[in-house]
CSV table of C-alpha atoms in Angstrom, one decimal:
chain,number,residue,atom,x,y,z
M,1,MET,CA,5.9,-19.9,-34.7
M,2,SER,CA,2.3,-20.7,-36.9
M,3,LEU,CA,0.3,-22.4,-34.4
M,4,VAL,CA,1.4,-20.9,-31.5
M,5,LYS,CA,0.0,-17.2,-33.4
M,6,ASN,CA,-3.3,-19.0,-34.0
M,7,GLU,CA,-3.4,-20.1,-30.3
M,8,TRP,CA,-2.6,-16.2,-29.6
M,9,MET,CA,-5.1,-15.3,-31.6
M,10,LYS,CA,-7.6,-17.9,-30.4
M,11,ILE,CA,-6.8,-15.8,-26.7
M,12,PHE,CA,-7.5,-12.1,-27.3
M,13,SER,CA,-10.5,-13.1,-30.0
M,14,LYS,CA,-12.6,-13.7,-26.1
M,15,VAL,CA,-13.2,-10.5,-24.4
M,16,SER,CA,-12.7,-12.2,-21.2
M,17,THR,CA,-8.8,-11.7,-22.3
M,18,TYR,CA,-9.3,-7.6,-22.5
M,19,ILE,CA,-11.7,-7.8,-19.3
M,20,PHE,CA,-8.3,-9.2,-17.2
M,21,ILE,CA,-6.2,-6.3,-18.5
M,22,ALA,CA,-8.6,-4.0,-17.9
M,23,PHE,CA,-9.0,-5.3,-14.6
M,24,LEU,CA,-4.9,-5.3,-13.2
M,25,LEU,CA,-5.5,-1.2,-14.5
M,26,LEU,CA,-7.8,-0.9,-12.9
M,27,ALA,CA,-6.9,-2.8,-9.7
M,28,ALA,CA,-3.4,-0.9,-9.9
M,29,LEU,CA,-5.2,2.3,-10.1
M,30,GLY,CA,-7.9,1.3,-7.0
M,31,ALA,CA,-4.6,0.2,-4.6
M,32,ALA,CA,-2.8,4.0,-5.8
M,33,VAL,CA,-5.9,6.0,-4.8
M,34,ILE,CA,-6.0,3.6,-1.3
M,35,ASP,CA,-2.1,4.9,-0.6
M,36,TYR,CA,-2.6,8.6,-1.6
M,37,LYS,CA,-5.7,8.5,0.3
M,38,LEU,CA,-3.6,7.1,3.7
M,39,SER,CA,-0.3,8.6,2.2
M,40,PRO,CA,1.1,12.1,3.8
M,41,ASP,CA,-0.1,14.9,1.8
M,42,GLU,CA,3.3,15.3,0.3
M,43,THR,CA,7.1,13.5,1.1
M,44,ASN,CA,8.3,14.7,4.6
M,45,LYS,CA,11.3,16.6,3.1
M,46,GLU,CA,12.2,18.0,7.2
M,47,TRP,CA,11.7,13.9,8.1
M,48,LYS,CA,15.2,13.9,10.5
M,49,GLN,CA,14.9,17.0,12.2
M,50,GLU,CA,11.4,15.8,13.4
M,51,ILE,CA,12.8,12.0,13.8
M,52,ASN,CA,15.5,14.4,16.1
M,53,ALA,CA,12.8,16.6,18.0
M,54,ASP,CA,11.1,13.2,18.9
M,55,ILE,CA,14.1,11.8,20.6
M,56,GLN,CA,14.7,14.4,22.5
M,57,GLU,CA,11.0,14.7,23.6
M,58,GLN,CA,11.3,10.6,24.2
M,59,GLU,CA,14.0,11.7,26.4
M,60,ARG,CA,12.7,13.8,28.5
M,61,ALA,CA,9.5,11.8,28.9
M,62,LEU,CA,12.0,9.2,30.5
M,63,GLU,CA,13.0,11.6,33.3
M,64,ALA,CA,9.5,11.8,34.5
M,65,LYS,CA,8.8,10.4,38.1
M,66,GLU,CA,5.9,8.7,38.0
M,67,ILE,CA,6.7,6.5,34.7
M,68,SER,CA,6.7,2.7,35.3
M,69,GLU,CA,8.9,0.3,33.9
M,70,GLU,CA,6.9,-1.0,31.2
M,71,GLU,CA,6.4,2.6,29.4
M,72,LYS,CA,9.9,3.3,30.0
M,73,ALA,CA,11.0,-0.1,28.0
M,74,ALA,CA,8.4,1.0,25.2
M,75,ILE,CA,9.8,4.8,25.0
M,76,MET,CA,13.4,3.5,25.0
M,77,GLU,CA,12.4,1.1,22.5
M,78,GLU,CA,10.8,3.7,20.1
M,79,ILE,CA,14.2,6.3,20.6
M,80,THR,CA,16.6,2.9,19.8
M,81,TYR,CA,14.3,2.9,16.4
M,82,ASN,CA,14.1,6.3,15.5
M,83,LYS,CA,18.0,6.5,16.1
M,84,GLN,CA,18.6,3.6,13.2
M,85,LEU,CA,15.8,5.4,11.2
M,86,LEU,CA,18.8,8.3,11.5
M,87,ALA,CA,21.5,6.2,11.5
M,88,ASP,CA,20.1,4.6,8.2
M,89,ASN,CA,19.1,7.2,6.3
M,90,ILE,CA,15.3,5.9,6.1
M,91,ASN,CA,12.9,8.3,5.6
M,92,PRO,CA,9.8,6.7,7.3
M,93,ASP,CA,7.4,8.9,5.4
M,94,LEU,CA,8.9,8.3,1.8
M,95,ASN,CA,6.3,7.6,-0.4
M,96,THR,CA,7.4,7.9,-4.4
M,97,ASN,CA,5.9,5.1,-7.4
M,98,TRP,CA,8.9,2.7,-6.3
M,99,THR,CA,7.4,2.2,-2.5
M,100,TYR,CA,3.6,2.1,-3.7
M,101,MET,CA,4.9,-0.7,-6.2
M,102,ALA,CA,7.1,-2.7,-3.5
M,103,GLU,CA,3.8,-2.3,-0.7
M,104,TRP,CA,1.0,-2.8,-3.7
M,105,THR,CA,1.4,-4.4,-6.9
M,106,THR,CA,3.8,-7.5,-5.2
M,107,SER,CA,0.4,-8.2,-4.0
M,108,LEU,CA,-2.2,-7.5,-6.5
M,109,THR,CA,0.0,-10.3,-8.5
M,110,SER,CA,-2.0,-12.6,-7.1
M,111,PHE,CA,-5.0,-11.1,-9.7
M,112,VAL,CA,-2.0,-12.3,-12.4
M,113,THR,CA,-2.1,-15.9,-11.0
M,114,LEU,CA,-5.8,-16.4,-11.2
M,115,PHE,CA,-6.5,-14.8,-14.9
M,116,VAL,CA,-3.8,-17.2,-16.1
M,117,VAL,CA,-4.7,-20.4,-13.9
M,118,ILE,CA,-8.2,-19.5,-15.4
M,119,VAL,CA,-7.0,-19.0,-19.4
M,120,CYS,CA,-4.4,-21.9,-19.2
M,121,SER,CA,-7.0,-24.5,-17.5
M,122,SER,CA,-9.3,-24.2,-20.4
M,123,LEU,CA,-6.7,-24.0,-23.3
M,124,VAL,CA,-7.3,-27.5,-24.3
M,125,SER,CA,-10.6,-28.6,-22.1
M,126,SER,CA,-11.9,-26.0,-23.8
M,127,GLU,CA,-11.8,-27.9,-27.1
M,128,PHE,CA,-13.5,-30.6,-26.0
M,129,SER,CA,-15.9,-29.2,-24.6
M,130,ASP,CA,-16.8,-27.1,-28.1
M,131,GLY,CA,-16.3,-30.0,-30.1
M,132,THR,CA,-13.2,-28.5,-31.9
M,133,ILE,CA,-10.5,-30.8,-31.0
M,134,LYS,CA,-10.6,-33.2,-33.9
M,135,GLN,CA,-10.3,-30.6,-36.2
M,136,LEU,CA,-7.2,-29.2,-34.3
M,137,LEU,CA,-5.8,-32.5,-34.6
M,138,ILE,CA,-6.4,-33.5,-37.9
M,139,ARG,CA,-3.9,-30.8,-38.8
M,140,PRO,CA,-1.1,-31.6,-40.2
M,141,TYR,CA,1.0,-31.3,-37.1
M,142,LYS,CA,2.4,-33.6,-34.5
M,143,ARG,CA,0.0,-34.1,-31.5
M,144,TRP,CA,2.7,-32.9,-29.6
M,145,LYS,CA,3.7,-29.6,-31.4
M,146,ILE,CA,-0.1,-28.6,-31.3
M,147,LEU,CA,0.1,-28.7,-27.1
M,148,LEU,CA,3.6,-27.3,-26.8
M,149,SER,CA,1.7,-24.6,-28.6
M,150,LYS,CA,-0.8,-23.7,-26.2
M,151,TYR,CA,1.7,-24.2,-23.5
M,152,ILE,CA,4.1,-21.9,-25.2
M,153,THR,CA,0.7,-19.2,-25.6
M,154,SER,CA,-0.3,-19.6,-21.8
M,155,LEU,CA,3.7,-18.5,-20.9
M,156,LEU,CA,3.1,-15.7,-23.1
M,157,PHE,CA,-0.2,-14.6,-22.3
M,158,ALA,CA,1.2,-15.1,-18.7
M,159,ALA,CA,4.6,-12.7,-19.1
M,160,LEU,CA,1.4,-10.2,-20.8
M,161,LEU,CA,-0.5,-9.9,-17.8
M,162,LEU,CA,2.8,-9.6,-15.4
M,163,ALA,CA,4.3,-7.0,-17.8
M,164,SER,CA,1.1,-4.9,-17.8
M,165,LEU,CA,1.2,-5.2,-14.6
M,166,LEU,CA,4.3,-3.5,-13.7
M,167,ILE,CA,4.0,-1.0,-16.1
M,168,PHE,CA,0.6,-0.2,-15.6
M,169,SER,CA,2.0,-0.3,-11.8
M,170,TYR,CA,4.8,1.9,-12.6
M,171,LEU,CA,3.2,5.3,-14.6
M,172,ILE,CA,0.3,5.4,-12.1
M,173,GLY,CA,3.1,5.5,-9.5
M,174,ILE,CA,4.8,8.4,-11.2
M,175,ILE,CA,1.3,10.1,-11.7
M,176,PHE,CA,0.6,10.0,-7.7
M,177,PHE,CA,3.5,9.8,-5.9
M,178,GLY,CA,6.6,10.9,-8.5
M,179,ASN,CA,9.7,9.0,-9.7
M,180,GLY,CA,11.4,8.2,-6.4
M,181,SER,CA,15.4,6.7,-6.9
M,182,TYR,CA,15.9,3.0,-6.9
M,183,SER,CA,18.4,3.1,-4.5
M,184,ASP,CA,16.0,4.4,-1.7
M,185,LYS,CA,15.8,2.8,1.6
M,186,ILE,CA,12.7,1.6,3.4
M,187,MET,CA,11.3,-0.5,5.7
M,188,ASP,CA,10.9,-4.1,4.8
M,189,PRO,CA,6.7,-3.3,4.2
M,190,ALA,CA,6.5,-6.9,5.4
M,191,SER,CA,8.5,-7.2,8.8
M,192,TYR,CA,7.4,-5.8,11.7
M,193,GLU,CA,11.3,-5.7,12.9
M,194,PHE,CA,13.6,-2.7,11.9
M,195,SER,CA,14.6,-4.5,8.3
M,196,PRO,CA,15.7,-1.8,6.1
M,197,VAL,CA,15.6,-2.7,2.2
M,198,VAL,CA,16.6,-0.8,-0.9
M,199,VAL,CA,13.1,-0.1,-2.7
M,200,GLY,CA,14.2,-1.3,-5.7
M,201,GLU,CA,15.7,-4.0,-5.4
M,202,TYR,CA,13.0,-5.5,-3.0
M,203,PHE,CA,10.7,-4.6,-5.0
M,204,VAL,CA,12.8,-6.8,-8.1
M,205,ASP,CA,13.2,-9.8,-5.8
M,206,MET,CA,9.6,-10.1,-4.9
M,207,ILE,CA,9.0,-10.9,-8.4
M,208,VAL,CA,11.6,-12.4,-8.9
M,209,TYR,CA,10.9,-14.8,-6.1
M,210,TRP,CA,7.2,-15.2,-7.0
M,211,ILE,CA,7.8,-16.4,-10.7
M,212,PRO,CA,8.7,-19.9,-9.9
M,213,GLY,CA,5.9,-21.0,-7.9
M,214,PHE,CA,3.6,-18.9,-10.6
M,215,LEU,CA,5.4,-21.1,-13.1
M,216,VAL,CA,4.2,-24.3,-11.6
M,217,ILE,CA,0.8,-23.5,-10.7
M,218,THR,CA,0.4,-22.5,-14.1
M,219,THR,CA,1.6,-25.6,-15.3
M,220,ILE,CA,-0.4,-27.1,-12.8
M,221,ALA,CA,-3.7,-25.5,-14.7
M,222,PHE,CA,-2.6,-26.5,-18.0
M,223,MET,CA,-2.3,-30.4,-16.8
M,224,LEU,CA,-5.4,-30.4,-15.7
M,225,SER,CA,-6.7,-28.7,-18.8
M,226,THR,CA,-5.2,-31.6,-20.9
M,227,LEU,CA,-6.9,-34.4,-18.3
M,228,PHE,CA,-10.4,-33.1,-18.1
M,229,LYS,CA,-12.9,-32.6,-21.1
M,230,ASN,CA,-15.0,-30.9,-19.2
M,231,GLN,CA,-13.9,-27.0,-19.2
M,232,ALA,CA,-15.9,-26.1,-16.6
M,233,LEU,CA,-14.4,-28.9,-14.1
M,234,ALA,CA,-11.0,-28.3,-15.4
M,235,VAL,CA,-11.2,-24.7,-14.7
M,236,GLY,CA,-13.4,-24.9,-11.4
M,237,ILE,CA,-10.2,-27.5,-9.8
M,238,SER,CA,-7.3,-25.1,-10.7
M,239,ILE,CA,-8.7,-22.4,-8.9
M,240,PHE,CA,-9.5,-24.5,-6.1
M,241,ILE,CA,-6.1,-26.1,-6.0
M,242,LEU,CA,-4.8,-22.0,-6.1
M,243,PHE,CA,-7.0,-21.2,-3.2
M,244,ALA,CA,-6.6,-24.0,-1.0
M,245,SER,CA,-2.5,-24.2,-1.9
M,246,SER,CA,-1.8,-21.4,1.1
M,247,THR,CA,-4.4,-24.0,3.4
M,248,LEU,CA,-3.0,-26.7,2.6
M,249,ASN,CA,0.5,-25.1,3.1
M,250,MET,CA,-0.1,-24.0,7.0
M,251,VAL,CA,-1.6,-27.4,7.3
M,252,ILE,CA,1.4,-29.3,6.3
M,253,GLN,CA,4.2,-26.5,8.1
M,254,SER,CA,2.4,-27.8,11.2
M,255,PHE,CA,3.7,-31.2,10.8
M,256,ILE,CA,6.3,-31.2,9.2
M,257,GLY,CA,8.6,-31.9,12.3
M,258,LYS,CA,6.8,-34.9,13.1
M,259,TYR,CA,6.9,-36.3,9.4
M,260,GLU,CA,9.9,-35.4,7.4
M,261,TRP,CA,8.7,-36.8,4.0
M,262,LEU,CA,6.5,-33.8,4.2
M,263,LYS,CA,9.0,-31.4,3.5
M,264,PHE,CA,9.0,-32.7,-0.2
M,265,VAL,CA,5.6,-31.7,-1.0
M,266,LEU,CA,4.5,-28.8,-2.9
M,267,PHE,CA,2.9,-26.9,-1.0
M,268,PRO,CA,5.5,-25.6,1.2
M,269,HIS,CA,7.8,-24.0,-1.3
M,270,LEU,CA,5.2,-22.3,-3.7
M,271,ASP,CA,6.2,-18.9,-2.1
M,272,LEU,CA,9.6,-18.7,-2.2
M,273,ARG,CA,8.8,-15.3,-0.9
M,274,GLY,CA,9.7,-15.8,2.4
M,275,TYR,CA,13.3,-16.4,1.6
M,276,ILE,CA,13.7,-12.2,1.3
M,277,SER,CA,12.9,-10.9,4.8
M,278,GLY,CA,11.8,-14.2,6.4
M,279,THR,CA,8.4,-13.2,7.1
M,280,ILE,CA,6.5,-16.0,4.9
M,281,ASP,CA,6.3,-19.4,7.2
M,282,MET,CA,9.3,-22.1,6.3
M,283,PHE,CA,10.1,-24.9,7.5
M,284,ASP,CA,12.9,-25.8,10.0
M,285,GLY,CA,16.3,-26.6,7.8
M,286,ALA,CA,14.5,-24.9,4.3
M,287,THR,CA,16.6,-23.5,2.2
M,288,LEU,CA,16.3,-21.4,-1.2
M,289,GLY,CA,18.1,-24.1,-3.1
M,290,PHE,CA,15.8,-26.7,-1.8
M,291,SER,CA,13.1,-24.9,-2.4
M,292,VAL,CA,13.8,-24.5,-5.9
M,293,GLY,CA,14.7,-28.2,-6.9
M,294,VAL,CA,11.9,-29.3,-5.2
M,295,LEU,CA,9.8,-27.0,-7.5
M,296,GLY,CA,11.9,-28.0,-10.7
M,297,ILE,CA,11.5,-31.6,-10.2
M,298,TYR,CA,7.7,-31.0,-9.5
M,299,TYR,CA,7.7,-28.9,-12.6
M,300,LEU,CA,9.3,-31.4,-14.9
M,301,ILE,CA,7.0,-34.3,-13.4
M,302,PHE,CA,3.8,-31.9,-14.6
M,303,LEU,CA,4.8,-31.2,-17.9
M,304,ALA,CA,5.8,-34.6,-18.9
M,305,LEU,CA,2.5,-36.1,-17.6
M,306,THR,CA,0.6,-32.9,-19.5
M,307,PHE,CA,2.6,-33.8,-23.0
M,308,PHE,CA,1.7,-38.3,-22.0
M,309,PHE,CA,-1.6,-37.9,-21.4
M,310,PHE,CA,-2.5,-35.6,-23.9
M,311,GLN,CA,-0.6,-38.5,-26.9
M,312,LYS,CA,-2.6,-41.0,-25.1
M,313,LYS,CA,-5.8,-38.9,-25.1
M,314,ASP,CA,-8.6,-40.3,-27.0
M,315,ILE,CA,-10.9,-38.2,-29.2
M,316,THR,CA,-13.5,-40.6,-30.9
M,317,ASN,CA,-15.7,-39.2,-28.4
């Protein structure tokens, strides 16, 4: 615990740490302002009456003689959609702190990933760059304990940033949109089809399904921090992997039908949120259990390599 406390103090001795937290606050605030500007002035309490009126108007439009078959099909599709909204009691104009978080906060987690990658990829490499690694290792602790304290600190910092984002978003959402119900039904923000979800459950699922991939990326950044003595190189490679992962995923997805072994590559499994509503492409036959298993295996491999190379690392130069 003394080692973890020491590493924690190191992180908060840097100005960048406070900049990261402040940026999350500003990002949550900016997203709320945008959402507020794009939303109706107030939540429509007469939405059922308005939808019924729209249905009646659409039905009258179907009776027009000059209507084409394409227009008729489009109007019938709108009628079906509106009737489904009424049947499932879904207010299309609902705007609360929960809808704001479901639509915006789930996307802002990418900033948490970026900031944690920057910090994790410099935790060990910075000791080499600053020349403090020898002073660190002459302390009466085994190498693996020193490295474990840094890894635990990185996870605690990741938890802090995520908690900060969630708290900021929840409070800002209340200020801008009011405190809504966890059990309100909305349309899946990521789906183009009729896909009703419970807003609170959807938000929690989006965060929970995001965490495994986030943990693996964090561990990769930490591993690179132990492999490279140059801090800039470790941070640069970590950020490159972070931003290239989505592109690599698309490339792998396009060839996975031809080469079965590609399903065991890491990148298609990093974002488990595709399993929530099917809005993110997953290869045929992919299951949540399989993806979690692949992530777990890679996680253990990366962690083992991290400790192995740090134990063997020469610090004389």
